[in-house]
Coordinates of C-alpha atoms in Angstrom, one line a residue:
M131 CA -0.5 0.2 -0.1
D132 CA 3.1 1.9 0.4
A133 CA 4.2 2.0 -3.5
V134 CA 1.0 2.5 -4.7
F135 CA 0.8 6.5 -2.8
T136 CA 4.4 6.5 -4.1
P137 CA 4.3 9.3 -7.5
G138 CA 6.5 7.0 -10.3
T139 CA 6.3 3.3 -8.8
R140 CA 5.7 1.0 -11.3
L141 CA 2.6 -1.2 -9.5
G142 CA 2.3 -3.6 -12.5
T143 CA 1.8 -3.9 -16.4
R144 CA -1.9 -3.5 -18.1
H145 CA -3.7 -6.7 -17.8
G146 CA -3.5 -8.1 -21.6
D147 CA 0.1 -6.0 -22.1
P148 CA 2.8 -6.2 -20.5
A149 CA 4.8 -3.8 -22.8
T150 CA 3.2 -1.3 -21.4
P151 CA 3.2 -0.2 -17.2
V152 CA 1.0 1.3 -14.3
R153 CA 2.6 4.2 -13.0
V154 CA 1.8 6.0 -9.9
V155 CA 1.0 9.6 -11.7
E156 CA -0.4 11.2 -9.1
V157 CA -1.6 12.0 -5.5
R158 CA -3.3 14.5 -3.7
K159 CA -5.5 15.4 -1.2
V160 CA -9.3 15.4 -2.2
A161 CA -11.3 16.9 1.1
T162 CA -11.0 16.8 5.0
I163 CA -13.2 14.3 7.0
R164 CA -14.6 14.9 10.3
I165 CA -15.1 12.5 12.8
P166 CA -15.4 13.8 16.4
S167 CA -16.5 10.4 17.8
G168 CA -14.0 8.3 15.8
R169 CA -15.9 6.1 14.9
L170 CA -14.8 5.4 11.4
V171 CA -17.9 3.1 8.7
V172 CA -16.3 2.4 5.8
D173 CA -18.8 1.5 3.4
A174 CA -21.1 2.4 0.9
P175 CA -23.2 4.6 1.4
W176 CA -26.0 3.6 -1.0
P177 CA -29.1 1.9 1.2
Q178 CA -30.0 -1.6 0.9
E179 CA -33.3 -3.5 0.4
D180 CA -36.4 -3.7 3.3
G181 CA -39.0 -6.0 1.9
P182 CA -40.6 -4.0 -0.4
G183 CA -38.6 -0.9 -0.1
L184 CA -35.1 0.5 1.0
R185 CA -33.8 1.7 4.6
T186 CA -30.2 3.2 5.0
R187 CA -27.6 0.4 5.0
V188 CA -26.1 -0.6 8.4
G189 CA -22.4 0.6 7.8
R190 CA -19.6 -1.3 8.6
E191 CA -18.0 0.7 11.5
L192 CA -14.6 -0.4 11.9
A193 CA -13.7 -2.2 15.6
E194 CA -10.5 0.0 16.1
R195 CA -11.6 3.6 17.1
I196 CA -9.1 6.5 15.7
P197 CA -8.9 9.7 17.4
A198 CA -11.5 12.5 17.9
G199 CA -10.7 15.0 15.3
V200 CA -10.9 16.3 11.7
F201 CA -8.0 13.9 8.8
R202 CA -6.7 15.1 5.4
M203 CA -8.7 12.0 2.6
E204 CA -6.0 12.3 0.5
A205 CA -6.1 9.8 -3.6
A206 CA -4.1 8.0 -5.4
W207 CA -3.5 7.6 -9.9
T208 CA -2.3 5.7 -11.9
E209 CA -1.5 5.8 -15.5
A210 CA -2.1 3.1 -18.7
P211 CA -1.2 4.4 -22.0
Y212 CA -2.6 2.1 -24.9
E213 CA -5.0 3.1 -27.8
F214 CA -8.5 2.0 -28.9
M215 CA -8.8 2.8 -32.6
G216 CA -6.4 5.1 -33.8
E217 CA -6.7 7.1 -30.7
R218 CA -4.1 7.5 -27.6
F219 CA -6.0 7.3 -24.3
D220 CA -3.7 7.8 -21.1
G221 CA -5.5 4.5 -19.3
R222 CA -6.4 7.1 -16.4
E223 CA -7.2 4.9 -13.2
L224 CA -8.6 6.2 -9.6
A225 CA -5.9 3.3 -7.3
A226 CA -6.3 4.3 -3.8
V227 CA -7.9 5.9 -1.2
R228 CA -6.8 7.2 2.6
L229 CA -7.6 9.0 5.6
R230 CA -4.2 9.8 7.0
I231 CA -4.9 9.4 10.6
T232 CA -1.4 11.0 11.7
E233 CA 1.8 11.8 10.5
A234 CA 4.1 9.0 11.1
P235 CA 5.3 6.5 8.7
V236 CA 3.3 3.2 8.5
T237 CA 6.0 0.4 9.3
R238 CA 2.9 -2.4 8.4
W239 CA -0.3 -2.9 7.0
E240 CA -3.4 -5.0 8.3
M241 CA -6.7 -5.9 7.7
A242 CA -9.5 -4.0 9.1
L243 CA -12.2 -5.6 11.6
G244 CA -15.2 -4.6 11.8
V245 CA -17.9 -4.6 14.7
G246 CA -19.5 -7.0 15.3
D247 CA -16.4 -10.2 13.3
D248 CA -15.0 -12.4 15.0
I249 CA -11.3 -13.2 14.2
S250 CA -11.4 -16.8 15.6
R251 CA -14.1 -17.7 13.0
I252 CA -12.6 -16.0 9.8
R253 CA -10.1 -19.0 7.9
S254 CA -6.7 -17.5 6.8
G255 CA -6.1 -15.6 3.4
K256 CA -9.7 -14.9 3.9
R257 CA -10.5 -10.5 2.0
I258 CA -12.0 -8.8 5.1
G259 CA -14.4 -5.8 4.6
F260 CA -17.1 -3.8 2.8
E261 CA -19.2 -5.2 -0.2
T262 CA -20.5 -2.9 -3.0
E263 CA -22.2 -3.5 -6.2
T264 CA -22.7 0.6 -6.4
N265 CA -18.9 1.3 -7.4
M266 CA -18.9 2.9 -4.4
G267 CA -17.5 3.5 -1.2
S268 CA -16.7 6.1 1.5
F269 CA -15.6 7.5 4.4
A270 CA -17.8 8.4 7.3
D271 CA -18.5 9.0 11.4
A272 CA -19.9 5.9 12.5
M273 CA -22.3 7.8 15.1
A274 CA -24.1 10.8 12.1
W275 CA -23.7 7.7 9.7
T276 CA -27.6 8.1 9.2
V277 CA -27.7 11.9 8.6
L278 CA -24.6 11.6 6.3
T279 CA -26.6 8.9 4.1
D280 CA -29.5 10.3 3.8
P281 CA -28.8 12.5 0.0
F282 CA -28.4 8.8 -0.9
L283 CA -31.6 7.1 0.7
E284 CA -33.4 10.4 -0.7
F285 CA -31.9 10.1 -4.5
W286 CA -32.8 6.4 -5.0
R287 CA -36.8 5.9 -3.3
G288 CA -37.1 9.4 -6.7
F289 CA -35.3 7.6 -8.9
R290 CA -37.8 4.6 -7.9
A291 CA -40.3 6.9 -7.8
G292 CA -39.4 8.8 -11.3
N293 CA -38.5 12.0 -10.0
R294 CA -34.4 12.1 -11.1
Q295 CA -33.0 15.2 -9.0
P296 CA -29.8 16.0 -8.9
R297 CA -28.1 14.4 -5.2
R298 CA -28.0 16.5 -1.9
T299 CA -23.8 16.2 -1.9
E300 CA -21.1 18.4 -3.4
S301 CA -19.3 17.4 -5.7
L302 CA -15.2 17.2 -5.5
F303 CA -13.2 16.7 -8.7
D304 CA -15.8 16.8 -11.6
G305 CA -17.5 14.3 -9.5
A306 CA -15.5 11.4 -8.9
F307 CA -15.8 12.0 -5.3
E308 CA -19.0 13.6 -3.1
R309 CA -18.8 15.1 0.3
V310 CA -21.8 15.3 3.0
A311 CA -21.4 18.1 5.4
D312 CA -23.7 17.7 8.6
D313 CA -23.2 20.8 10.9
E314 CA -25.3 20.1 13.4
H315 CA -23.1 16.2 14.4
G316 CA -20.4 18.4 13.0
A317 CA -19.4 14.9 10.6
D318 CA -19.0 14.3 7.3
L319 CA -19.2 11.8 4.8
V320 CA -16.4 11.4 2.0
T321 CA -17.3 8.9 -1.6
F322 CA -14.7 7.1 -3.3
G323 CA -15.2 4.4 -6.2
A324 CA -15.7 1.4 -5.6
E325 CA -15.3 -2.2 -6.6
G326 CA -17.1 -5.8 -5.3
S327 CA -14.7 -7.0 -2.4
S328 CA -13.0 -4.1 -0.7
V329 CA -10.1 -4.7 1.4
V330 CA -10.4 -1.8 4.7
W331 CA -6.0 -1.1 5.3
L332 CA -4.8 -0.3 8.6
G333 CA -1.5 1.8 8.2
R334 CA 0.2 0.7 12.1
T335 CA 3.3 3.2 12.7
E336 CA 6.0 1.1 14.6
T337 CA 4.1 2.2 18.0
G338 CA 1.3 0.0 16.6
A339 CA -0.5 3.8 16.2
I340 CA -2.7 3.7 13.4
A341 CA -1.0 6.0 11.3
S342 CA -3.8 5.8 8.0
V343 CA -6.9 3.6 6.6
A344 CA -6.5 2.8 3.5
V345 CA -9.1 1.3 0.3
A346 CA -7.5 0.3 -2.8
C347 CA -10.4 0.6 -5.7
G348 CA -11.0 -1.0 -9.3
Y349 CA -8.7 -3.7 -9.3
H350 CA -6.1 -5.8 -6.5
L351 CA -2.5 -4.6 -5.2
F352 CA -1.6 -7.6 -4.4
A353 CA -1.3 -10.9 -6.5
R354 CA -2.1 -13.1 -2.9
E355 CA -3.6 -11.3 -0.1
P356 CA -1.7 -11.7 2.8
S357 CA -3.4 -13.8 5.7
F358 CA -4.9 -12.3 8.4

């Protein structure tokens, strides 16, 4: 994961084109996120089915808390140029996102348990994280999760009813990310692109403190997941 946030790093080659490297080309700040409760949810913000209707998703809250505060969210992009129908494209993709808890260097990474996860029942090699069918994940304060995800519930209900109004969210980076702020709780939610089963990684310092919470976006950065 450290390599993904290091510009210039070669992560591999384009699928089906071993002569074209995939390189990290940019790492930059996306937003700041307020987590006043110290309880962090990393999950898709969209609602889930509840019989004939919809209800707010029970967000996957991390079992380990972080210090209450305001944190910088960063994103890393890769490029792997390709040609299609005679036209050249840069192959730019979002590679990963992270929430910087401290500036201390990360000395090890581990998959993050969620509240309610039983480590004794997790088999070796199993991917631990959240599921998304909407190509979207998010970082958010758990205490304000219901309020912060309300624009997504409202949008989906309206969409089903044929009322296609814009979401009540702030667009960042031309819509690549969305932000929801709740000033009553002093808390935020920021979305990012994600696919399928997404592992949440904890980056720890030499002392064991959490320095970073990260998610790889769009493809697996590891050929084989490390055992938990």
